[in-house]
Amino acid sequence: MMGNNLILVPYRHFLAFITVEKLAAHGAKMVIISNSSRRASTALDKLKSLGFDPSLFVGAITSGELTYQHLQRRDDPWFGALGRTCIHMTWSDRGAISLEGLGLQVVECVEQAEFVLVHGTEALGLSSGDSVSKKLEELERILEQCAAKRIPMVVANPDFVTVEARELRIMPGTLAASYEKLGGEVKWMGKPHQIIYKSAMAMAGVDASDSIAVGDSLHHDIKGANASGIDSAFITCGIHATELGLSGFGEVADLSSVNALASKYDAYPSYVLASFTW
């Protein structure tokens, strides 16, 4: 694995302090890639709170950062064609996402909206800059109106669900998938789509042949690496541990079980590791 100059790593509990330090000491460039709908600075602050030295990383790319940059620059033809008025779906318990500096006007009436911007699944942004809590079903009804109007969606977090306090929380990717089923057009701004991998490689100044993605999600980390032509290392002690019949950290998965799971998700790792440890 050390033949790779760039190592793309997500937030996960398997990210070990000593491993990161050893990789940095051996000259590896590391970039955090995350489907978080928040800005990259928040990701780096989180590294500090977890006890990591952010200086060991080239930087961080989040779905939220990609979305912000593309909406601000609009040098991409697709984003350049977007209007300035949007329906904004965001968070309430976690805190709403700021749109400051983007020149957008949040509207509450679908008839006035030119696109849908999805950062969260708990609230609807108001023109005042505040937000009001909404049930998932209420947001889905609004999306039905948006799809009928045929306006595009930008989703700033492609995850479908996440686990918090042992409970599943619905993430923006679920709304985006529903919108596509309604016939709506969606711009996915994160894993497993190539845009986040290309941005990470550009940040480090390397190409795919010198990169490897490390992660525990076959659908996001490994599938995205496959699509981007990047080598990948699948960490089996993460979110697929139960599916692989694993109960302890560092327990080695049965190779036939790994192969079956890879086929299920249509995501094929270059390497399989029990844990991300040196």
PDB file of C-alpha atoms in Angstrom:
ATOM      1  CA  MET A   1       0.000   0.000   0.000  1.00  0.00           C
ATOM      2  CA  MET A   2       2.919   2.351   0.554  1.00  0.00           C
ATOM      3  CA  GLY A   3       3.467   2.464  -3.200  1.00  0.00           C
ATOM      4  CA  ASN A   4       0.606   4.955  -3.257  1.00  0.00           C
ATOM      5  CA  ASN A   5       1.428   8.623  -2.696  1.00  0.00           C
ATOM      6  CA  LEU A   6      -2.100   9.726  -1.747  1.00  0.00           C
ATOM      7  CA  ILE A   7      -4.287   7.981   0.808  1.00  0.00           C
ATOM      8  CA  LEU A   8      -7.944   9.014   0.958  1.00  0.00           C
ATOM      9  CA  VAL A   9      -9.489   8.339   4.344  1.00  0.00           C
ATOM     10  CA  PRO A  10     -13.005   8.906   5.753  1.00  0.00           C
ATOM     11  CA  TYR A  11     -14.087   9.677   9.329  1.00  0.00           C
ATOM     12  CA  ARG A  12     -14.365   6.325  11.033  1.00  0.00           C
ATOM     13  CA  HIS A  13     -13.562   4.853  14.418  1.00  0.00           C
ATOM     14  CA  PHE A  14     -10.914   2.609  12.816  1.00  0.00           C
ATOM     15  CA  LEU A  15      -8.714   5.594  11.949  1.00  0.00           C
ATOM     16  CA  ALA A  16      -5.856   4.904  14.391  1.00  0.00           C
ATOM     17  CA  PHE A  17      -3.513   7.593  15.692  1.00  0.00           C
ATOM     18  CA  ILE A  18      -0.345   5.572  15.232  1.00  0.00           C
ATOM     19  CA  THR A  19      -1.284   4.554  11.685  1.00  0.00           C
ATOM     20  CA  VAL A  20      -1.773   8.149  10.602  1.00  0.00           C
ATOM     21  CA  GLU A  21       1.499   9.217  12.211  1.00  0.00           C
ATOM     22  CA  LYS A  22       3.440   6.359  10.604  1.00  0.00           C
ATOM     23  CA  LEU A  23       1.988   7.024   7.161  1.00  0.00           C
ATOM     24  CA  ALA A  24       2.838  10.720   7.412  1.00  0.00           C
ATOM     25  CA  ALA A  25       6.374   9.873   8.549  1.00  0.00           C
ATOM     26  CA  HIS A  26       6.796   7.702   5.447  1.00  0.00           C
ATOM     27  CA  GLY A  27       5.813  10.587   3.189  1.00  0.00           C
ATOM     28  CA  ALA A  28       2.237   9.622   2.372  1.00  0.00           C
ATOM     29  CA  LYS A  29      -0.134  12.454   1.546  1.00  0.00           C
ATOM     30  CA  MET A  30      -3.489  12.009   3.277  1.00  0.00           C
ATOM     31  CA  VAL A  31      -6.780  13.712   2.501  1.00  0.00           C
ATOM     32  CA  ILE A  32      -9.961  13.244   4.525  1.00  0.00           C
ATOM     33  CA  ILE A  33     -12.977  12.712   2.261  1.00  0.00           C
ATOM     34  CA  SER A  34     -16.384  12.840   3.893  1.00  0.00           C
ATOM     35  CA  ASN A  35     -20.011  12.990   2.855  1.00  0.00           C
ATOM     36  CA  SER A  36     -20.684  15.511   5.629  1.00  0.00           C
ATOM     37  CA  SER A  37     -22.899  18.352   4.428  1.00  0.00           C
ATOM     38  CA  ARG A  38     -20.787  20.831   6.409  1.00  0.00           C
ATOM     39  CA  ARG A  39     -17.712  22.785   5.301  1.00  0.00           C
ATOM     40  CA  ALA A  40     -14.203  21.273   5.303  1.00  0.00           C
ATOM     41  CA  SER A  41     -13.106  23.474   8.214  1.00  0.00           C
ATOM     42  CA  THR A  42     -15.635  21.650  10.399  1.00  0.00           C
ATOM     43  CA  ALA A  43     -14.080  18.323   9.414  1.00  0.00           C
ATOM     44  CA  LEU A  44     -10.613  19.535  10.386  1.00  0.00           C
ATOM     45  CA  ASP A  45     -11.924  20.863  13.702  1.00  0.00           C
ATOM     46  CA  LYS A  46     -13.437  17.451  14.355  1.00  0.00           C
ATOM     47  CA  LEU A  47     -10.037  15.844  13.773  1.00  0.00           C
ATOM     48  CA  LYS A  48      -8.632  18.030  16.536  1.00  0.00           C
ATOM     49  CA  SER A  49     -11.438  17.085  18.912  1.00  0.00           C
ATOM     50  CA  LEU A  50     -10.665  13.398  18.257  1.00  0.00           C
ATOM     51  CA  GLY A  51      -7.024  13.965  19.150  1.00  0.00           C
ATOM     52  CA  PHE A  52      -5.503  13.940  15.663  1.00  0.00           C
ATOM     53  CA  ASP A  53      -2.960  16.463  14.429  1.00  0.00           C
ATOM     54  CA  PRO A  54      -4.598  18.117  11.372  1.00  0.00           C
ATOM     55  CA  SER A  55      -1.153  19.083  10.044  1.00  0.00           C
ATOM     56  CA  LEU A  56      -0.565  15.418   9.177  1.00  0.00           C
ATOM     57  CA  PHE A  57      -3.225  15.749   6.472  1.00  0.00           C
ATOM     58  CA  VAL A  58      -3.040  17.682   3.211  1.00  0.00           C
ATOM     59  CA  GLY A  59      -6.586  18.765   3.942  1.00  0.00           C
ATOM     60  CA  ALA A  60     -10.208  17.672   3.871  1.00  0.00           C
ATOM     61  CA  ILE A  61     -12.865  17.501   1.182  1.00  0.00           C
ATOM     62  CA  THR A  62     -16.487  17.227   2.281  1.00  0.00           C
ATOM     63  CA  SER A  63     -19.660  17.040   0.252  1.00  0.00           C
ATOM     64  CA  GLY A  64     -20.705  20.301   1.860  1.00  0.00           C
ATOM     65  CA  GLU A  65     -17.452  21.994   0.838  1.00  0.00           C
ATOM     66  CA  LEU A  66     -17.777  20.789  -2.758  1.00  0.00           C
ATOM     67  CA  THR A  67     -21.342  22.034  -2.885  1.00  0.00           C
ATOM     68  CA  TYR A  68     -20.395  25.430  -1.474  1.00  0.00           C
ATOM     69  CA  GLN A  69     -17.496  25.888  -3.896  1.00  0.00           C
ATOM     70  CA  HIS A  70     -19.500  24.910  -6.968  1.00  0.00           C
ATOM     71  CA  LEU A  71     -22.435  27.125  -6.012  1.00  0.00           C
ATOM     72  CA  GLN A  72     -20.089  30.028  -5.351  1.00  0.00           C
ATOM     73  CA  ARG A  73     -17.829  29.731  -8.419  1.00  0.00           C
ATOM     74  CA  ARG A  74     -20.406  28.453 -10.927  1.00  0.00           C
ATOM     75  CA  ASP A  75     -17.605  27.740 -13.410  1.00  0.00           C
ATOM     76  CA  ASP A  76     -19.141  24.339 -14.121  1.00  0.00           C
ATOM     77  CA  PRO A  77     -21.795  24.600 -16.890  1.00  0.00           C
ATOM     78  CA  TRP A  78     -24.371  22.637 -14.867  1.00  0.00           C
ATOM     79  CA  PHE A  79     -24.025  24.912 -11.852  1.00  0.00           C
ATOM     80  CA  GLY A  80     -23.751  27.959 -14.069  1.00  0.00           C
ATOM     81  CA  ALA A  81     -27.228  27.205 -15.393  1.00  0.00           C
ATOM     82  CA  LEU A  82     -28.795  27.055 -11.918  1.00  0.00           C
ATOM     83  CA  GLY A  83     -30.863  29.982 -10.797  1.00  0.00           C
ATOM     84  CA  ARG A  84     -30.488  31.843  -7.489  1.00  0.00           C
ATOM     85  CA  THR A  85     -33.755  30.939  -5.760  1.00  0.00           C
ATOM     86  CA  CYS A  86     -33.989  27.598  -3.980  1.00  0.00           C
ATOM     87  CA  ILE A  87     -35.956  25.386  -1.660  1.00  0.00           C
ATOM     88  CA  HIS A  88     -33.488  24.581   1.147  1.00  0.00           C
ATOM     89  CA  MET A  89     -33.765  21.381   3.184  1.00  0.00           C
ATOM     90  CA  THR A  90     -31.458  21.411   6.190  1.00  0.00           C
ATOM     91  CA  TRP A  91     -30.927  20.272   9.787  1.00  0.00           C
ATOM     92  CA  SER A  92     -32.629  21.387  12.983  1.00  0.00           C
ATOM     93  CA  ASP A  93     -31.172  19.359  15.882  1.00  0.00           C
ATOM     94  CA  ARG A  94     -27.700  19.503  14.335  1.00  0.00           C
ATOM     95  CA  GLY A  95     -27.969  23.181  13.424  1.00  0.00           C
ATOM     96  CA  ALA A  96     -28.915  24.616  10.044  1.00  0.00           C
ATOM     97  CA  ILE A  97     -26.307  25.006   7.305  1.00  0.00           C
ATOM     98  CA  SER A  98     -25.346  28.596   6.499  1.00  0.00           C
ATOM     99  CA  LEU A  99     -25.632  29.756   2.868  1.00  0.00           C
ATOM    100  CA  GLU A 100     -23.784  32.996   3.526  1.00  0.00           C
ATOM    101  CA  GLY A 101     -21.663  34.188   0.621  1.00  0.00           C
ATOM    102  CA  LEU A 102     -23.502  32.200  -2.060  1.00  0.00           C
ATOM    103  CA  GLY A 103     -25.876  34.890  -3.274  1.00  0.00           C
ATOM    104  CA  LEU A 104     -28.853  32.561  -2.943  1.00  0.00           C
ATOM    105  CA  GLN A 105     -32.409  33.466  -2.053  1.00  0.00           C
ATOM    106  CA  VAL A 106     -34.199  30.809  -0.034  1.00  0.00           C
ATOM    107  CA  VAL A 107     -37.903  30.625  -0.855  1.00  0.00           C
ATOM    108  CA  GLU A 108     -40.712  28.699   0.774  1.00  0.00           C
ATOM    109  CA  CYS A 109     -42.969  28.459  -2.286  1.00  0.00           C
ATOM    110  CA  VAL A 110     -42.064  25.838  -4.863  1.00  0.00           C
ATOM    111  CA  GLU A 111     -43.436  28.044  -7.648  1.00  0.00           C
ATOM    112  CA  GLN A 112     -40.688  30.582  -6.916  1.00  0.00           C
ATOM    113  CA  ALA A 113     -37.848  28.032  -6.697  1.00  0.00           C
ATOM    114  CA  GLU A 114     -35.344  27.347  -9.471  1.00  0.00           C
ATOM    115  CA  PHE A 115     -33.664  24.406  -7.742  1.00  0.00           C
ATOM    116  CA  VAL A 116     -33.659  22.334  -4.540  1.00  0.00           C
ATOM    117  CA  LEU A 117     -30.662  22.353  -2.193  1.00  0.00           C
ATOM    118  CA  VAL A 118     -30.524  19.484   0.312  1.00  0.00           C
ATOM    119  CA  HIS A 119     -28.138  19.656   3.268  1.00  0.00           C
ATOM    120  CA  GLY A 120     -30.311  17.829   5.801  1.00  0.00           C
ATOM    121  CA  THR A 121     -33.521  15.950   6.442  1.00  0.00           C
ATOM    122  CA  GLU A 122     -35.001  17.681   9.496  1.00  0.00           C
ATOM    123  CA  ALA A 123     -36.034  21.202   8.532  1.00  0.00           C
ATOM    124  CA  LEU A 124     -37.033  23.606   5.782  1.00  0.00           C
ATOM    125  CA  GLY A 125     -35.090  26.822   5.342  1.00  0.00           C
ATOM    126  CA  LEU A 126     -37.044  30.069   5.510  1.00  0.00           C
ATOM    127  CA  SER A 127     -36.510  33.290   3.560  1.00  0.00           C
ATOM    128  CA  SER A 128     -35.705  34.986   6.883  1.00  0.00           C
ATOM    129  CA  GLY A 129     -32.611  32.819   7.257  1.00  0.00           C
ATOM    130  CA  ASP A 130     -34.184  30.713   9.987  1.00  0.00           C
ATOM    131  CA  SER A 131     -35.557  27.206   9.556  1.00  0.00           C
ATOM    132  CA  VAL A 132     -38.633  25.306  10.674  1.00  0.00           C
ATOM    133  CA  SER A 133     -38.615  21.649  11.687  1.00  0.00           C
ATOM    134  CA  LYS A 134     -40.348  19.289   9.280  1.00  0.00           C
ATOM    135  CA  LYS A 135     -41.089  15.589   9.338  1.00  0.00           C
ATOM    136  CA  LEU A 136     -39.545  13.503   6.565  1.00  0.00           C
ATOM    137  CA  GLU A 137     -42.990  12.923   5.079  1.00  0.00           C
ATOM    138  CA  GLU A 138     -43.564  16.681   4.864  1.00  0.00           C
ATOM    139  CA  LEU A 139     -40.275  17.194   3.029  1.00  0.00           C
ATOM    140  CA  GLU A 140     -41.150  14.372   0.642  1.00  0.00           C
ATOM    141  CA  ARG A 141     -44.465  16.065  -0.214  1.00  0.00           C
ATOM    142  CA  ILE A 142     -42.587  19.265  -1.034  1.00  0.00           C
ATOM    143  CA  LEU A 143     -40.253  17.269  -3.280  1.00  0.00           C
ATOM    144  CA  GLU A 144     -43.247  15.874  -5.150  1.00  0.00           C
ATOM    145  CA  GLN A 145     -44.193  19.459  -6.029  1.00  0.00           C
ATOM    146  CA  CYS A 146     -40.596  20.232  -7.041  1.00  0.00           C
ATOM    147  CA  ALA A 147     -40.444  17.163  -9.284  1.00  0.00           C
ATOM    148  CA  ALA A 148     -43.710  18.174 -10.918  1.00  0.00           C
ATOM    149  CA  LYS A 149     -42.129  21.540 -11.697  1.00  0.00           C
ATOM    150  CA  ARG A 150     -39.051  19.701 -13.030  1.00  0.00           C
ATOM    151  CA  ILE A 151     -36.447  21.711 -11.133  1.00  0.00           C
ATOM    152  CA  PRO A 152     -33.037  20.127 -10.392  1.00  0.00           C
ATOM    153  CA  MET A 153     -31.687  19.132  -6.991  1.00  0.00           C
ATOM    154  CA  VAL A 154     -28.216  19.501  -5.476  1.00  0.00           C
ATOM    155  CA  VAL A 155     -27.616  17.046  -2.623  1.00  0.00           C
ATOM    156  CA  ALA A 156     -24.782  17.994  -0.276  1.00  0.00           C
ATOM    157  CA  ASN A 157     -24.613  14.613   1.454  1.00  0.00           C
ATOM    158  CA  PRO A 158     -25.190  11.426  -0.600  1.00  0.00           C
ATOM    159  CA  ASP A 159     -25.394   9.131   2.457  1.00  0.00           C
ATOM    160  CA  PHE A 160     -28.689   7.267   2.824  1.00  0.00           C
ATOM    161  CA  VAL A 161     -28.530   6.609   6.564  1.00  0.00           C
ATOM    162  CA  THR A 162     -26.093   6.927   9.434  1.00  0.00           C
ATOM    163  CA  VAL A 163     -25.931   5.339  12.866  1.00  0.00           C
ATOM    164  CA  GLU A 164     -26.091   7.664  15.869  1.00  0.00           C
ATOM    165  CA  ALA A 165     -26.484   6.429  19.431  1.00  0.00           C
ATOM    166  CA  ARG A 166     -27.328   2.988  18.003  1.00  0.00           C
ATOM    167  CA  GLU A 167     -30.217   4.409  15.999  1.00  0.00           C
ATOM    168  CA  LEU A 168     -30.520   4.927  12.262  1.00  0.00           C
ATOM    169  CA  ARG A 169     -30.881   8.535  11.120  1.00  0.00           C
ATOM    170  CA  ILE A 170     -32.155   9.259   7.619  1.00  0.00           C
ATOM    171  CA  MET A 171     -29.644  11.256   5.582  1.00  0.00           C
ATOM    172  CA  PRO A 172     -30.031  13.518   2.504  1.00  0.00           C
ATOM    173  CA  GLY A 173     -29.173  10.752   0.037  1.00  0.00           C
ATOM    174  CA  THR A 174     -32.497   9.115   0.863  1.00  0.00           C
ATOM    175  CA  LEU A 175     -34.372  12.252  -0.241  1.00  0.00           C
ATOM    176  CA  ALA A 176     -32.229  12.463  -3.382  1.00  0.00           C
ATOM    177  CA  ALA A 177     -32.940   8.844  -4.299  1.00  0.00           C
ATOM    178  CA  SER A 178     -36.661   9.472  -3.830  1.00  0.00           C
ATOM    179  CA  TYR A 179     -36.402  12.560  -6.030  1.00  0.00           C
ATOM    180  CA  GLU A 180     -34.800  10.569  -8.834  1.00  0.00           C
ATOM    181  CA  LYS A 181     -37.614   8.015  -8.593  1.00  0.00           C
ATOM    182  CA  LEU A 182     -40.035  10.920  -9.067  1.00  0.00           C
ATOM    183  CA  GLY A 183     -38.186  11.783 -12.277  1.00  0.00           C
ATOM    184  CA  GLY A 184     -36.157  14.632 -10.802  1.00  0.00           C
ATOM    185  CA  GLU A 185     -32.587  15.456 -11.818  1.00  0.00           C
ATOM    186  CA  VAL A 186     -30.023  15.166  -8.993  1.00  0.00           C
ATOM    187  CA  LYS A 187     -26.433  16.370  -8.750  1.00  0.00           C
ATOM    188  CA  TRP A 188     -24.753  14.090  -6.205  1.00  0.00           C
ATOM    189  CA  MET A 189     -21.879  15.925  -4.464  1.00  0.00           C
ATOM    190  CA  GLY A 190     -19.892  13.180  -2.725  1.00  0.00           C
ATOM    191  CA  LYS A 191     -19.034   9.506  -2.448  1.00  0.00           C
ATOM    192  CA  PRO A 192     -19.447   7.250  -4.395  1.00  0.00           C
ATOM    193  CA  HIS A 193     -19.384   9.794  -7.215  1.00  0.00           C
ATOM    194  CA  GLN A 194     -16.131  10.746  -8.905  1.00  0.00           C
ATOM    195  CA  ILE A 195     -16.341  14.460  -8.145  1.00  0.00           C
ATOM    196  CA  ILE A 196     -15.083  14.128  -4.560  1.00  0.00           C
ATOM    197  CA  TYR A 197     -12.211  11.802  -5.500  1.00  0.00           C
ATOM    198  CA  LYS A 198     -11.074  14.079  -8.318  1.00  0.00           C
ATOM    199  CA  SER A 199     -11.139  17.052  -5.954  1.00  0.00           C
ATOM    200  CA  ALA A 200      -9.035  15.190  -3.392  1.00  0.00           C
ATOM    201  CA  MET A 201      -6.457  14.199  -6.007  1.00  0.00           C
ATOM    202  CA  ALA A 202      -6.314  17.775  -7.289  1.00  0.00           C
ATOM    203  CA  MET A 203      -5.751  19.009  -3.740  1.00  0.00           C
ATOM    204  CA  ALA A 204      -2.770  16.670  -3.331  1.00  0.00           C
ATOM    205  CA  GLY A 205      -1.477  17.141  -6.865  1.00  0.00           C
ATOM    206  CA  VAL A 206      -1.486  13.444  -7.798  1.00  0.00           C
ATOM    207  CA  ASP A 207      -3.358  11.229 -10.237  1.00  0.00           C
ATOM    208  CA  ALA A 208      -5.329   8.014  -9.788  1.00  0.00           C
ATOM    209  CA  SER A 209      -2.346   5.715 -10.310  1.00  0.00           C
ATOM    210  CA  ASP A 210      -0.685   7.174  -7.199  1.00  0.00           C
ATOM    211  CA  SER A 211      -3.779   7.063  -4.975  1.00  0.00           C
ATOM    212  CA  ILE A 212      -5.606   4.633  -2.735  1.00  0.00           C
ATOM    213  CA  ALA A 213      -8.932   5.034  -0.931  1.00  0.00           C
ATOM    214  CA  VAL A 214      -9.297   3.479   2.511  1.00  0.00           C
ATOM    215  CA  GLY A 215     -12.760   2.927   3.905  1.00  0.00           C
ATOM    216  CA  ASP A 216     -15.292   0.594   5.491  1.00  0.00           C
ATOM    217  CA  SER A 217     -18.272   1.304   3.230  1.00  0.00           C
ATOM    218  CA  LEU A 218     -18.467  -0.802   0.104  1.00  0.00           C
ATOM    219  CA  HIS A 219     -21.233   1.342  -1.396  1.00  0.00           C
ATOM    220  CA  HIS A 220     -19.517   4.680  -0.769  1.00  0.00           C
ATOM    221  CA  ASP A 221     -15.750   4.283  -0.235  1.00  0.00           C
ATOM    222  CA  ILE A 222     -14.961   1.257  -2.393  1.00  0.00           C
ATOM    223  CA  LYS A 223     -17.537   1.771  -5.142  1.00  0.00           C
ATOM    224  CA  GLY A 224     -16.386   5.376  -5.496  1.00  0.00           C
ATOM    225  CA  ALA A 225     -12.764   4.286  -5.769  1.00  0.00           C
ATOM    226  CA  ASN A 226     -13.730   1.767  -8.457  1.00  0.00           C
ATOM    227  CA  ALA A 227     -15.524   4.458 -10.452  1.00  0.00           C
ATOM    228  CA  SER A 228     -12.530   6.797 -10.160  1.00  0.00           C
ATOM    229  CA  GLY A 229      -9.909   4.216 -11.156  1.00  0.00           C
ATOM    230  CA  ILE A 230      -8.294   4.292  -7.709  1.00  0.00           C
ATOM    231  CA  ASP A 231      -6.963   1.339  -5.708  1.00  0.00           C
ATOM    232  CA  SER A 232      -8.883   0.704  -2.493  1.00  0.00           C
ATOM    233  CA  ALA A 233      -8.496  -0.942   0.893  1.00  0.00           C
ATOM    234  CA  PHE A 234     -11.681  -2.273   2.481  1.00  0.00           C
ATOM    235  CA  ILE A 235     -11.673  -2.215   6.303  1.00  0.00           C
ATOM    236  CA  THR A 236     -13.896  -5.061   7.459  1.00  0.00           C
ATOM    237  CA  CYS A 237     -14.313  -4.012  11.123  1.00  0.00           C
ATOM    238  CA  GLY A 238     -16.536  -1.039  10.208  1.00  0.00           C
ATOM    239  CA  ILE A 239     -20.155  -0.716   9.126  1.00  0.00           C
ATOM    240  CA  HIS A 240     -20.223  -4.133   7.389  1.00  0.00           C
ATOM    241  CA  ALA A 241     -18.895  -6.056  10.412  1.00  0.00           C
ATOM    242  CA  THR A 242     -22.274  -7.583  11.283  1.00  0.00           C
ATOM    243  CA  GLU A 243     -22.910  -8.633   7.671  1.00  0.00           C
ATOM    244  CA  LEU A 244     -19.501 -10.317   7.685  1.00  0.00           C
ATOM    245  CA  GLY A 245     -20.221 -12.106  10.960  1.00  0.00           C
ATOM    246  CA  LEU A 246     -17.521 -10.205  12.873  1.00  0.00           C
ATOM    247  CA  SER A 247     -17.878  -9.373  16.544  1.00  0.00           C
ATOM    248  CA  GLY A 248     -14.453  -8.115  17.603  1.00  0.00           C
ATOM    249  CA  PHE A 249     -12.026  -5.412  16.475  1.00  0.00           C
ATOM    250  CA  GLY A 250      -9.323  -6.810  14.203  1.00  0.00           C
ATOM    251  CA  GLU A 251     -11.137 -10.112  13.680  1.00  0.00           C
ATOM    252  CA  VAL A 252     -10.328 -11.480  10.231  1.00  0.00           C
ATOM    253  CA  ALA A 253     -13.276 -11.882   7.878  1.00  0.00           C
ATOM    254  CA  ASP A 254     -13.821 -15.016   5.843  1.00  0.00           C
ATOM    255  CA  LEU A 255     -12.701 -14.259   2.294  1.00  0.00           C
ATOM    256  CA  SER A 256     -15.723 -15.946   0.724  1.00  0.00           C
ATOM    257  CA  SER A 257     -17.989 -13.708   2.845  1.00  0.00           C
ATOM    258  CA  VAL A 258     -16.074 -10.627   1.688  1.00  0.00           C
ATOM    259  CA  ASN A 259     -16.374 -11.689  -1.948  1.00  0.00           C
ATOM    260  CA  ALA A 260     -20.110 -12.317  -1.589  1.00  0.00           C
ATOM    261  CA  LEU A 261     -20.625  -8.907   0.015  1.00  0.00           C
ATOM    262  CA  ALA A 262     -18.550  -7.202  -2.672  1.00  0.00           C
ATOM    263  CA  SER A 263     -20.750  -8.800  -5.334  1.00  0.00           C
ATOM    264  CA  LYS A 264     -23.885  -7.695  -3.491  1.00  0.00           C
ATOM    265  CA  TYR A 265     -22.764  -4.049  -3.533  1.00  0.00           C
ATOM    266  CA  ASP A 266     -20.983  -4.301  -6.896  1.00  0.00           C
ATOM    267  CA  ALA A 267     -17.896  -2.793  -5.243  1.00  0.00           C
ATOM    268  CA  TYR A 268     -14.549  -4.557  -5.411  1.00  0.00           C
ATOM    269  CA  PRO A 269     -11.601  -3.624  -3.164  1.00  0.00           C
ATOM    270  CA  SER A 270      -7.957  -3.997  -4.184  1.00  0.00           C
ATOM    271  CA  TYR A 271      -7.055  -4.996  -0.630  1.00  0.00           C
ATOM    272  CA  VAL A 272      -8.924  -6.246   2.429  1.00  0.00           C
ATOM    273  CA  LEU A 273      -7.782  -5.299   5.937  1.00  0.00           C
ATOM    274  CA  ALA A 274      -9.180  -6.382   9.299  1.00  0.00           C
ATOM    275  CA  SER A 275      -8.405  -2.923  10.662  1.00  0.00           C
ATOM    276  CA  PHE A 276      -6.536   0.216   9.645  1.00  0.00           C
ATOM    277  CA  THR A 277      -3.554  -0.396  11.892  1.00  0.00           C
ATOM    278  CA  TRP A 278       0.180  -0.273  11.333  1.00  0.00           C
TER     279      TRP A 278
END
